[in-house]
Coordinates of C-alpha atoms in Angstrom, one line a residue:
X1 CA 146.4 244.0 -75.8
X2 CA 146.9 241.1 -73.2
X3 CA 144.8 237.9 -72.3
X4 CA 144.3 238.5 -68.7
X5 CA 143.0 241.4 -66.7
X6 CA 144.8 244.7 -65.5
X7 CA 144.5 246.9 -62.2
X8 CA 141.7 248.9 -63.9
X9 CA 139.7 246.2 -64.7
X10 CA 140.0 244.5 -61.4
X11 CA 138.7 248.1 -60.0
X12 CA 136.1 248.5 -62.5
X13 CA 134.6 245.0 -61.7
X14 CA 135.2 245.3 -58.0
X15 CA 133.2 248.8 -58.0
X16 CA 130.6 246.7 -59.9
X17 CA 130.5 244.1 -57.5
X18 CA 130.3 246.7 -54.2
X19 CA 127.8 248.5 -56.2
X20 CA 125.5 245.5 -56.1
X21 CA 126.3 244.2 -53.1
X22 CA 125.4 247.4 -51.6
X23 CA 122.5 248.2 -53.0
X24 CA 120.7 244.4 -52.5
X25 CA 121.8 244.9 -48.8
X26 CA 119.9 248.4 -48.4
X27 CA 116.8 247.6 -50.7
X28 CA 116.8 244.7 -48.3
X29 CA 116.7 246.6 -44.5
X30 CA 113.9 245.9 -42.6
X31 CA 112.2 249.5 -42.4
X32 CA 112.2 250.6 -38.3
X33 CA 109.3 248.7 -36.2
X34 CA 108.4 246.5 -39.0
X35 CA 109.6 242.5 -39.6
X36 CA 109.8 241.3 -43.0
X37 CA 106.9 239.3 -43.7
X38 CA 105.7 236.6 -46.5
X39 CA 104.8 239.7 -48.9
X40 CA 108.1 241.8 -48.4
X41 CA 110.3 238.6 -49.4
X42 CA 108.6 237.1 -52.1
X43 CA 106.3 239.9 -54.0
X44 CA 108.7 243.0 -52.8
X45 CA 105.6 244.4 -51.1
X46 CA 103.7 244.7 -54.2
X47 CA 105.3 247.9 -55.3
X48 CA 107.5 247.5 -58.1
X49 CA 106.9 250.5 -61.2
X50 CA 107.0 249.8 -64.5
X51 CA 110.7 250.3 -64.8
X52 CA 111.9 248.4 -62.4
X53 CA 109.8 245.1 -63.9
X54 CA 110.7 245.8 -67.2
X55 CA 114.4 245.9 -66.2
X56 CA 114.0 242.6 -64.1
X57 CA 112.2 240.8 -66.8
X58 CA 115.3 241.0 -68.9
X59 CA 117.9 240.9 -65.9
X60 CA 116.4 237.6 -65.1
X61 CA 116.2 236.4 -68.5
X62 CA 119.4 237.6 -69.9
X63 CA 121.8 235.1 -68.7
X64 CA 124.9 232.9 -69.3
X65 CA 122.6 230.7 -71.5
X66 CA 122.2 234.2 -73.8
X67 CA 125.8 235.6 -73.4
X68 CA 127.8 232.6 -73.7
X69 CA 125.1 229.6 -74.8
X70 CA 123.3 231.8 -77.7
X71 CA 126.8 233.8 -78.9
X72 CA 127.7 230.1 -79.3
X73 CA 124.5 229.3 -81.1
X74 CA 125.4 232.8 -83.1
X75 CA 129.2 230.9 -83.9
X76 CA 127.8 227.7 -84.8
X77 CA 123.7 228.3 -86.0
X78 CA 124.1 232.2 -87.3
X79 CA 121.2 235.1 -86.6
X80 CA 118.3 232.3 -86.8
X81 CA 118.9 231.5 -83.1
X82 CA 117.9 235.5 -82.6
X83 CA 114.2 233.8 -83.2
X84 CA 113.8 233.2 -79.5
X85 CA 114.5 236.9 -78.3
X86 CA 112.1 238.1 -81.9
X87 CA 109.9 236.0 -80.9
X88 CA 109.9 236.2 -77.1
X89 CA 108.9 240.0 -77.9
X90 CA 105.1 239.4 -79.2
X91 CA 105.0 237.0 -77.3
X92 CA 105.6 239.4 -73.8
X93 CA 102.6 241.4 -75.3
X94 CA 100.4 238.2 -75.6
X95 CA 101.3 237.8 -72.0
X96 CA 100.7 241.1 -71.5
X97 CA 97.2 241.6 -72.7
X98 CA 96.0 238.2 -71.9
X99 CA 97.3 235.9 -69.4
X100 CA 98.7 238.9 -66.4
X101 CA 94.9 240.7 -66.1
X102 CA 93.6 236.8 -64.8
X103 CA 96.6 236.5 -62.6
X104 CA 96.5 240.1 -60.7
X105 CA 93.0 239.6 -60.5
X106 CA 93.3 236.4 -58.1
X107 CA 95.9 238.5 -56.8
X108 CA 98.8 235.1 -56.8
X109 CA 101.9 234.8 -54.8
X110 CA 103.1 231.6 -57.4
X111 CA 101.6 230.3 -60.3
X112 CA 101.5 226.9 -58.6
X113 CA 98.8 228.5 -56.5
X114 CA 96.8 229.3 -59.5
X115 CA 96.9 225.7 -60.6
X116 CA 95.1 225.0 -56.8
X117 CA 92.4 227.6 -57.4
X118 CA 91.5 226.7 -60.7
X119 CA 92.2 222.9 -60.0
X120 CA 93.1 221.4 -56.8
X121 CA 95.7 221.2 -54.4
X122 CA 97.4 217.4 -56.1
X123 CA 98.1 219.3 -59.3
X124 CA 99.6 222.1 -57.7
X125 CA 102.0 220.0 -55.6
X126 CA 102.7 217.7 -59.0
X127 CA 103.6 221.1 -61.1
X128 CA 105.2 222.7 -58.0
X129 CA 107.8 220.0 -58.1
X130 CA 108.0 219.5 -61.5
X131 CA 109.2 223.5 -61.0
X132 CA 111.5 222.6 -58.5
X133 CA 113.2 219.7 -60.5
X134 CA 113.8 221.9 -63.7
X135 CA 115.5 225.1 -61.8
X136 CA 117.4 222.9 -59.4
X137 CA 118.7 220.7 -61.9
X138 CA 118.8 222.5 -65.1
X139 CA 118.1 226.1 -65.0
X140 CA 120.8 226.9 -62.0
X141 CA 123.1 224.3 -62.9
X142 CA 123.5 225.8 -66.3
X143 CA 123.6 229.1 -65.4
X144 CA 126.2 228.1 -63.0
X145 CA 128.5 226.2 -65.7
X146 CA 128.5 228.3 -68.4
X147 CA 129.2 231.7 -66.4
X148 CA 132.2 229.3 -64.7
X149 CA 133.4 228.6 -68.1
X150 CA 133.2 232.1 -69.1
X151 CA 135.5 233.0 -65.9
X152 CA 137.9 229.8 -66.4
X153 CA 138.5 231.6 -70.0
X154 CA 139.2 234.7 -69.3
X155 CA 140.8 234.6 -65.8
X156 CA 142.4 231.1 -66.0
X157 CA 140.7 230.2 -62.9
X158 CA 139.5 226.6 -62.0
X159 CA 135.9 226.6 -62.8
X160 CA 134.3 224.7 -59.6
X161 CA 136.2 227.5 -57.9
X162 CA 134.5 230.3 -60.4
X163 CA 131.2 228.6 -59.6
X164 CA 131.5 228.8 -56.0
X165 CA 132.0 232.4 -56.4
X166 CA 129.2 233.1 -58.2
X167 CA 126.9 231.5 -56.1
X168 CA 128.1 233.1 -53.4
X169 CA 127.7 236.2 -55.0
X170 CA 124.1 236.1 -55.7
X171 CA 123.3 234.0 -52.3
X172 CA 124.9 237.6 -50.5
X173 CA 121.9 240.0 -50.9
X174 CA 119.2 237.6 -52.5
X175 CA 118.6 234.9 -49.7
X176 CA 118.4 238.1 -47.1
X177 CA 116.5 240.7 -49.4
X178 CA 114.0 238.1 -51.2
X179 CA 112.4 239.9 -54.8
X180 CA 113.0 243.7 -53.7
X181 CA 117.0 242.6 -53.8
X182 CA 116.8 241.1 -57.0
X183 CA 114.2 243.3 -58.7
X184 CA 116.2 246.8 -57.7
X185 CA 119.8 245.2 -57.9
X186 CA 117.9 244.0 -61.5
X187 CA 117.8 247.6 -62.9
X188 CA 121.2 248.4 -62.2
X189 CA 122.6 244.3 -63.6
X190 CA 120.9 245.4 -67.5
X191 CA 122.5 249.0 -67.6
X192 CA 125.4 246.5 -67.3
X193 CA 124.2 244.0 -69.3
X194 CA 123.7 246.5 -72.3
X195 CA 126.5 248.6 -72.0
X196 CA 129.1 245.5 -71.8
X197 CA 127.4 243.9 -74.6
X198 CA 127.5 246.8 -76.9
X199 CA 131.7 247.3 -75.8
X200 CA 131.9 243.5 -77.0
X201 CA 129.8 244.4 -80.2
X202 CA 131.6 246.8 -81.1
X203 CA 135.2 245.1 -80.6
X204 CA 134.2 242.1 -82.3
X205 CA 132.9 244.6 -86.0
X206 CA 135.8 247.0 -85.8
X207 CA 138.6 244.1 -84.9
X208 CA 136.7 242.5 -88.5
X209 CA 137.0 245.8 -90.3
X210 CA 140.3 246.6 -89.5
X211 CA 139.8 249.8 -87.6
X212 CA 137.3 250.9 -89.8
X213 CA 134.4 251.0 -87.5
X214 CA 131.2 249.0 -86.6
X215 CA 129.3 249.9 -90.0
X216 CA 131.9 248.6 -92.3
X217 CA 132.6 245.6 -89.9
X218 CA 129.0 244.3 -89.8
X219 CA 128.6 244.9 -93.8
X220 CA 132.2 242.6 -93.9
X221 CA 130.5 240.1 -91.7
X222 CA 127.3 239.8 -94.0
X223 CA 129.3 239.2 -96.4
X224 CA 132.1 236.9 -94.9
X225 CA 129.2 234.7 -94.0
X226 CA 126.3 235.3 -95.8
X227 CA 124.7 231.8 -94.6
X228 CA 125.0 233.3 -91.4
X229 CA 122.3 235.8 -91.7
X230 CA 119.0 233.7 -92.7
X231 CA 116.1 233.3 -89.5
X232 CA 114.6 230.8 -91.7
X233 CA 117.0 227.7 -92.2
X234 CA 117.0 225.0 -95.1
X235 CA 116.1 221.2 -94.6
X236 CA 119.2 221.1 -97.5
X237 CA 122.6 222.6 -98.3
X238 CA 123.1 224.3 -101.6
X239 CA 124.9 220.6 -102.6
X240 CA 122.0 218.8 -101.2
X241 CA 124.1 217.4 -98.1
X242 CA 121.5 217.5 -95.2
X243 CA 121.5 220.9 -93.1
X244 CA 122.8 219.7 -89.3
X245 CA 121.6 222.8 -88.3
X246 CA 117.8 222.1 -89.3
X247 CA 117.6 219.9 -86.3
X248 CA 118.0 222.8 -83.7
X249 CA 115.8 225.3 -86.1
X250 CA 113.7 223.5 -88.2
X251 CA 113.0 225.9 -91.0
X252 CA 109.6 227.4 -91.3
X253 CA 108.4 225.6 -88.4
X254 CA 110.0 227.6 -85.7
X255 CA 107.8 230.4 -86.5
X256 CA 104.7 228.3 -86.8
X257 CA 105.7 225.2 -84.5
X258 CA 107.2 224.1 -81.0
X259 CA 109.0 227.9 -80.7
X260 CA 105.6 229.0 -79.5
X261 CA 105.5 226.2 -76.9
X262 CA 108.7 227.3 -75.2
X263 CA 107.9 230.8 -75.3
X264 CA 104.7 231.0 -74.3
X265 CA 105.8 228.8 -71.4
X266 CA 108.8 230.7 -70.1
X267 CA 107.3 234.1 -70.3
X268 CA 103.7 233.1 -69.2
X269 CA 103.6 230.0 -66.8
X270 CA 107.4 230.4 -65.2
X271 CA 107.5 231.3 -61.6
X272 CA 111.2 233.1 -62.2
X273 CA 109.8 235.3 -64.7
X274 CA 105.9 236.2 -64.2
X275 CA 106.8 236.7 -60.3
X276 CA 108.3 240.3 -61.0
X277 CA 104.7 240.8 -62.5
X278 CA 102.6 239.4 -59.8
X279 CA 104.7 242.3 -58.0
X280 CA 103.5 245.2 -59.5
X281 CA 101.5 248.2 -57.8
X282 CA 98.8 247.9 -60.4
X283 CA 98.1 245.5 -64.1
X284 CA 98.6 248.6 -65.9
X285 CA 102.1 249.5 -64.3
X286 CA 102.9 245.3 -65.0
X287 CA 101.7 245.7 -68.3
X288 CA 103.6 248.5 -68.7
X289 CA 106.8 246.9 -67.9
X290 CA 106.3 244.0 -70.0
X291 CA 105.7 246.5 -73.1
X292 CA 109.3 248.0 -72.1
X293 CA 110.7 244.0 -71.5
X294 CA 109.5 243.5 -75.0
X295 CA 111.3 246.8 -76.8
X296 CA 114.6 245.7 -75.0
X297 CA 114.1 241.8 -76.6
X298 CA 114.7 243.4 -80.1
X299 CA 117.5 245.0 -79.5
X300 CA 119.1 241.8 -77.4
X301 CA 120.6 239.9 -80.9
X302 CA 122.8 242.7 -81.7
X303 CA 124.6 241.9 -77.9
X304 CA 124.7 238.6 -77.8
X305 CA 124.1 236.7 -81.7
X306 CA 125.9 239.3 -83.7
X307 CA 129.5 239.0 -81.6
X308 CA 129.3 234.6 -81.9
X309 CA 129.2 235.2 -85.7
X310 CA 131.9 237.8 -85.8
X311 CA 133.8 235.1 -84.0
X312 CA 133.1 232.5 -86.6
X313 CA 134.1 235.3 -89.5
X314 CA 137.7 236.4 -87.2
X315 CA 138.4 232.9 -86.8
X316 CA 138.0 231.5 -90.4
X317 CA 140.3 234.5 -91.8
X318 CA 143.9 233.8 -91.7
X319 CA 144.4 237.8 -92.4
X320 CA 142.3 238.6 -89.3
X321 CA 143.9 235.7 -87.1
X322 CA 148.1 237.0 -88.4
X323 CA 146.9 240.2 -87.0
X324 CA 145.6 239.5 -83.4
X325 CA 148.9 237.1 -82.6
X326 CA 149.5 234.6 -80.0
X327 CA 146.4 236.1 -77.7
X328 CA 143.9 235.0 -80.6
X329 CA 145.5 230.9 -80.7
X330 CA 144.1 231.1 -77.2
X331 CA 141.0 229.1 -76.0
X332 CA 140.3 229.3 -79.7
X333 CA 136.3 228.3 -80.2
X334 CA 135.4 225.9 -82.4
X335 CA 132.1 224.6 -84.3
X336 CA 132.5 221.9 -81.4
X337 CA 133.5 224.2 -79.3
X338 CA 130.9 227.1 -79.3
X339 CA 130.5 228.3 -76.8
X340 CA 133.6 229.7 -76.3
X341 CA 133.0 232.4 -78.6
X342 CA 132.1 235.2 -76.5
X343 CA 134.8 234.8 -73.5
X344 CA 137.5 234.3 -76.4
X345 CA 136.3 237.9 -77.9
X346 CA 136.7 239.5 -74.1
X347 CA 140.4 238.3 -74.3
X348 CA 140.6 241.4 -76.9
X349 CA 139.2 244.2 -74.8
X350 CA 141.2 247.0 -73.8
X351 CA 142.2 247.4 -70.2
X352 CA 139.2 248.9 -68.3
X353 CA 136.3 247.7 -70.5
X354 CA 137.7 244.5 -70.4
X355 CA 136.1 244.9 -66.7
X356 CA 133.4 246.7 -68.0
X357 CA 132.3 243.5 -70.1
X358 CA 133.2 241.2 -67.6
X359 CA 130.8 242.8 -64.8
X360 CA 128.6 242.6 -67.7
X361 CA 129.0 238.9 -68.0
X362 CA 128.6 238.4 -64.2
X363 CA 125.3 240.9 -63.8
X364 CA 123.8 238.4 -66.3
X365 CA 124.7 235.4 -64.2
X366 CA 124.3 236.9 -60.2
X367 CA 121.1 238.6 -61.9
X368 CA 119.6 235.2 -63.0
X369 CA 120.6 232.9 -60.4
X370 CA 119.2 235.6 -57.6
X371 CA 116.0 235.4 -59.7
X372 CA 115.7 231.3 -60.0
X373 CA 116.9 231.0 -56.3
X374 CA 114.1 233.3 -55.0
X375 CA 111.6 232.0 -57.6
X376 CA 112.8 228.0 -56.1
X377 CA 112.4 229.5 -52.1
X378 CA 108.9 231.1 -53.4
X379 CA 106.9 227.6 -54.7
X380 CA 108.6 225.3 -52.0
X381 CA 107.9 227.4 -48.8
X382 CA 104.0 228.6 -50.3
X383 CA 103.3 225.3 -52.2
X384 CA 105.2 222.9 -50.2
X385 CA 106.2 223.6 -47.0
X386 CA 103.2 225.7 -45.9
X387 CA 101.2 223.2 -47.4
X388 CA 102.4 220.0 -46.2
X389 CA 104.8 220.9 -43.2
X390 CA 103.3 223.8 -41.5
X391 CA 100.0 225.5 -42.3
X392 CA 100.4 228.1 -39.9
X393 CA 103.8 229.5 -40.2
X394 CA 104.4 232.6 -39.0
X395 CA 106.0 235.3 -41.4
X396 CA 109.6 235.1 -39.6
X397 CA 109.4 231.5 -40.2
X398 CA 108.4 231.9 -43.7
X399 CA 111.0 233.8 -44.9
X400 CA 113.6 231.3 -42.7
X401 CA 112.5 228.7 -44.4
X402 CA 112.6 230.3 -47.8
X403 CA 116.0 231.7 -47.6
X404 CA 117.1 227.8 -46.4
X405 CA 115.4 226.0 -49.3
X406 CA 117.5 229.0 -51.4
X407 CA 121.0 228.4 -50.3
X408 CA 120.2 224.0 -50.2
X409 CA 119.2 224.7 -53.7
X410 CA 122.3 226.8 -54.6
X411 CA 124.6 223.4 -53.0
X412 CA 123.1 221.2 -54.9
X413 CA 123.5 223.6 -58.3
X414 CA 127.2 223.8 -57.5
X415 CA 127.4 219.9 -57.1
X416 CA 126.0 218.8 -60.2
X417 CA 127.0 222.0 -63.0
X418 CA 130.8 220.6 -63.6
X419 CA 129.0 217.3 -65.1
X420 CA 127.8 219.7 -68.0
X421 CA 131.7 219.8 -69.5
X422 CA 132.1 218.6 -72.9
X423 CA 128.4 219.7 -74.1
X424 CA 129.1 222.7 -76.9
X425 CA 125.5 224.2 -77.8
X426 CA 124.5 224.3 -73.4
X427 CA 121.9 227.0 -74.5
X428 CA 120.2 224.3 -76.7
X429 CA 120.3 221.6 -74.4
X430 CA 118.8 223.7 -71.8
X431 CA 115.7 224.6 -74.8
X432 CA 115.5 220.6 -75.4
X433 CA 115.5 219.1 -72.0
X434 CA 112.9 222.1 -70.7
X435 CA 110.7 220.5 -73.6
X436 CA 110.0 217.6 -71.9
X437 CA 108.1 219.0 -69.4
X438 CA 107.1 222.4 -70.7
X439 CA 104.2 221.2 -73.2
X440 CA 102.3 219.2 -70.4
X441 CA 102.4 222.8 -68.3
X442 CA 101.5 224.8 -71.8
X443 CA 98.5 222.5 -72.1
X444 CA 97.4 222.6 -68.6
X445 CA 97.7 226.2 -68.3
X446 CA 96.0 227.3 -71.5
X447 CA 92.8 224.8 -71.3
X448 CA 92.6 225.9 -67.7
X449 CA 92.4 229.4 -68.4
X450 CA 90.5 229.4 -71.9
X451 CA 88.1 226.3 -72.0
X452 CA 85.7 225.9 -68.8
X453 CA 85.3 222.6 -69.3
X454 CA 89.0 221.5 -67.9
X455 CA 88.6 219.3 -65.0
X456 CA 90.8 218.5 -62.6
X457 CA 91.1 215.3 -63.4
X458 CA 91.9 216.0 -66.9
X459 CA 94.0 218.4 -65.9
X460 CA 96.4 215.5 -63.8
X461 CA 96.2 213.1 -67.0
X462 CA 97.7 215.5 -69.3
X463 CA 100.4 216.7 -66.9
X464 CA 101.4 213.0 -66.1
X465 CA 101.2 211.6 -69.3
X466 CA 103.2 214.4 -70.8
X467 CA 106.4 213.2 -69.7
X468 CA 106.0 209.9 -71.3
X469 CA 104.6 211.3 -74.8
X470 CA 107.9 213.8 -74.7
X471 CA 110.0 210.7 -74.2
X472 CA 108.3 208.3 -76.8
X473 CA 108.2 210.9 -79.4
X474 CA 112.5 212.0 -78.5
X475 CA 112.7 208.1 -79.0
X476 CA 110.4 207.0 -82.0
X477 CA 112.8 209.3 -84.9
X478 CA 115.8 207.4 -83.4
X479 CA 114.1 203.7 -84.1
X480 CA 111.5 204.1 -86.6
X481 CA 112.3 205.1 -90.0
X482 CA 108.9 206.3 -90.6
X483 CA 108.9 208.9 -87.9
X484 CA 112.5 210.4 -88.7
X485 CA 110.7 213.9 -89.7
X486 CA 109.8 213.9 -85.9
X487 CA 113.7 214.3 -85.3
X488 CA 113.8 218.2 -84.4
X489 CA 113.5 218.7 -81.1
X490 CA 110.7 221.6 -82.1
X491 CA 108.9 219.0 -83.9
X492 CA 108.6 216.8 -80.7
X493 CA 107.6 219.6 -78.2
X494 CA 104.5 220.9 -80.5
X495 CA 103.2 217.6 -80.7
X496 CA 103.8 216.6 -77.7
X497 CA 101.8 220.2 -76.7
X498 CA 98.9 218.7 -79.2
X499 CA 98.9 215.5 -77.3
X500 CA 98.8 216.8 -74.0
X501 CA 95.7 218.9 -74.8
X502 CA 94.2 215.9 -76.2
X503 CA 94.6 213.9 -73.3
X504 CA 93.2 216.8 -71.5
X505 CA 90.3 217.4 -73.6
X506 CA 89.4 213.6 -73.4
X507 CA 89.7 212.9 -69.8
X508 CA 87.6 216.2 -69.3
X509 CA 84.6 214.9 -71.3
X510 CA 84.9 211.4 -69.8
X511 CA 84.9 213.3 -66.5
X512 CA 82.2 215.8 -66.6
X513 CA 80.6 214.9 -69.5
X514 CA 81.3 217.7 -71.8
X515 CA 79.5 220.2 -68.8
X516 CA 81.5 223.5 -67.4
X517 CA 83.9 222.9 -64.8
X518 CA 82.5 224.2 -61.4
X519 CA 86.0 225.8 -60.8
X520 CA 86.0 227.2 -64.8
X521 CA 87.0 230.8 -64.8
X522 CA 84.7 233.3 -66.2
X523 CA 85.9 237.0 -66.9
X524 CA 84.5 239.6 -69.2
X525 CA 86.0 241.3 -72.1
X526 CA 86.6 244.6 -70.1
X527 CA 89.2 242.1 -68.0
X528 CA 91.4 242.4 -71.0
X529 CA 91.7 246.2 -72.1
X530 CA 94.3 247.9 -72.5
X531 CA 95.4 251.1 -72.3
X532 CA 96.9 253.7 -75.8
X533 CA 100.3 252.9 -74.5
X534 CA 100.0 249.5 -74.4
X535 CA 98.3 249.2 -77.7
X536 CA 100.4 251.5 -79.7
X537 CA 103.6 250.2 -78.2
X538 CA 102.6 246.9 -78.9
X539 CA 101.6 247.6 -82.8
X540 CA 105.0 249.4 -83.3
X541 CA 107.1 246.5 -81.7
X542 CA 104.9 244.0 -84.4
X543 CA 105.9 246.3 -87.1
X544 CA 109.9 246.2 -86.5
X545 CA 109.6 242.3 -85.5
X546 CA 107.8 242.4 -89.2
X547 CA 111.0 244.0 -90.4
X548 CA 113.8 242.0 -89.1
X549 CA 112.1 239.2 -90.7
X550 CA 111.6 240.4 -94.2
X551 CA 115.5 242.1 -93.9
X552 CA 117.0 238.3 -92.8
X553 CA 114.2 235.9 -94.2

């Protein structure tokens, strides 16, 4: 057993990296007498199956926020954090069944241009940068630092250096293939994903048991840290000492409260995810590969919560600790230190899946930063640039311009992720700082879809007073005694969600007088059918979801 890595993992993760590199550059070829055109780079020609944006969904969700920020969540919180992959499965269906059918029909390149059919061109431009800000400066950022750290640990290498090679990494094939790159490299990043997950799984159970296998290790684990395993936390310790951890998973109310905010928002309104929908050859084949995104979500815990509490159960037993030596004092993680739990396990791997995990580790990064750097390219060339700059862009120019908003992006990311050292929960700090903006996007979204009476004008109110209303309300618990219930960050963005649509309902009524909206959308109810598959598939992911629950309540 050694700390760093051996010839056979540097060939296993250099075969990875070739692999990838290879197949983004052919998926990426122009095909003979035909140029790349607005379509190719940013929807892959409309011809993704079912497979391939079920794959994608998770590749492009699955990150270093899951890996290293939730396994450090798993460390410090316990299963409970495993509530936003539960719950991001029903909520794939809802998004499934309800929201995709309206965006295939109008048949979107973004869902900024969505906001401009159904409102008007100033809101799209407002949410279209609001998009910009959040990947440039938090999604890629973070992505960027915690992968970094993940390399530092293991390798010992500097981490603006690790960062630099990561970026380049996923700038290789995705600024020249577009979505076709990422989607198809996508497929190949989860077999990755999964496969070096479960290797870490398993080390982490059997290193707990002794040798005595995965079964006995996860039954030693349950009972090591029983408070570990509850998905619904107390306000209160068993001493009545407040619960610190009630502030990042307020109790009953993430099942009932601001969870639903930021899932509904990521997996319905966020350009990085819904575009591998919008690329589909048909709604049933998208709603297919949602269904599939949504089995894989259930299964994600067991590769990236279970093996941050393991952690917390080797590092708190001396007997455990005597036995791994020297290699387990190193780069020990902490309850301040979380989120060092999952590179500190990889120290432990044997030679060759040590590489194994790793490329796991870096198909979740490259996978995710391909997807928010061609998702970043996608809303500023179509909503910005072609908009404001040059209305009549040619496709070569398109793309150009794309790819170069892609790589100034990727700069900027690289410049600003080593501020995030010192933070220890990143994974949570990305969920809080996303909730300043997401509920003001929820709102408009949902009244714009659902209630014909949103007006534009409405619509602008809600989105721009949403910021202040997330700030006030992140403020008020701090100064007033009165509102310190508001202090969960959960608490804020559902009320700040219930505000927003306020706002919104108000400003409509004042606007219009409580008439329809002559841009209101109206569908019928054959719009929303589904097929067996979908309906069966979606009832049996309910009952397991129903399950876990009941098992870890």
């Amino acid at each position: 057993m050694t700390s760093g890595f051996d010839t056979w993992d540097y060939v296993v993760f250099i075969a990875y990296a070739i692999l990838i590199l290879g197949v983004g550059l052919w998926v990426s070829r122009d095909k003979k007498g035909h140029q790349k055109n607005a379509e190719d780079y940013f929807l892959a020609s409309k011809s993704l199956p079912w497979w391939a944006i079920g794959a994608s969904l998770i590749a492009a969700n699955i990150s270093a926020e899951q890996f290293i920020g939730m396994s450090g969540s798993g460390f410090a919180l316990g299963l409970a954090i495993a509530s936003y992959e539960w719950m991001a499965a029903l909520t794939l269906i809802i998004v499934g069944k309800y929201f995709l059918p309206i965006f295939i029909e109008k048949g979107l390149y973004t869902i900024p241009e969505f906001v401009e059919k159904r409102f008007s061109t100033t809101l799209k431009t407002i949410l279209a940068c609001f998009w910009l800000g959040l990947y440039v400066f938090i999604n890629l950022t973070t992505v960027l630092y915690l992968g970094g750290l993940a390399i530092q640990t293991i390798l010992g290498v500097d981490i603006v250096y690790a960062m630099i090679g990561l970026a380049l990494f996923a700038a290789a094939y995705s600024l020249y293939g577009g979505l076709s790159a990422v989607a198809w490299t996508d497929v190949i990043q989860v077999v990755f994903l999964v496969l070096g997950g479960i290797v870490t799984t398993y080390l982490a159970l059997n290193t707990v048991s002794g040798g005595q296998g995965i079964v006995e290790g996860f039954n030693m684990v349950i009972d090591a840290a029983p408070e570990k395993f509850h998905m619904v936390l107390d306000e209160f310790n068993s001493d009545g000492t407040k619960n610190k951890n009630y502030l990042d998973l307020p109790g009953i109310w993430v099942l009932i409260g601001g969870l639903w905010v930021a899932n509904i928002y990521y997996w319905g309104f966020n350009q990085y995810i819904i575009q591998r929908t919008l690329a589909a050859k048909s709604l049933k084949e998208s709603q297919k590969g949602i269904l599939l995104a949504a089995a894989l979500k259930l299964v994600i815990p067991l590769i990236v919560v279970v093996p941050g509490i393991a952690a917390y159960v080797m590092v708190n037993d001396p007997e455990i600790m005597s036995r791994l030596g020297e290699i387990g004092q190193m780069n020990l993680p902490s309850v301040e230190k979380a989120d060092k739990a999952y590179p500190w396990l990889l120290q432990f791997l044997p030679t060759g899946l040590k590489g194994v995990a790793f490329a796991a580790l870096a198909a979740a990064v490259v996978s995710s930063l391909a997807s928010m750097l061609n998702s970043t390219s996608t809303i500023f060339t179509m909503d910005i640039y072609k908009q404001y700059f040059d209305k009549n862009a040619n496709d070569k120019k398109t793309v150009n311009v794309g790819r170069i908003t892609a790589a100034l992006a990727l700069v900027i990311a690289v410049l600003i992720a080593p501020m995030l050292e010192g933070s220890d929960q990143v994974f949570q700090d990305i969920q809080e700082y996303t909730g300043l903006v997401s509920p003001g996007i929820l709102a408009v979204f949902l009244l714009g879809l659902f209630w014909k009476k949103t007006t534009n004008s409405g619509a602008i109110w809600g989105a721009i007073l949403s910021i202040p209303i997330a700030l006030i309300l992140k403020v008020l618990p701090q100064k007033v005694d009165a509102f310190t219930w508001l202090a969960p960050w959960m608490h804020q963005m559902g009320i700040s969600t219930l505000m927003s649509i306020m706002v919104i309902i108000i400003a409509s009524y004042l606007n219009n007088k409580g008439k329809d909206d002559e841009k209101g959308i109206h569908f019928s109810k054959n719009l929303f059918k589904t097929t067996p598959l979908f309906n069966i598939g979606s009832f049996v992911v309910m009952l397991i979801l129903a399950f876990l629950y009941t098992k870890f309540w």
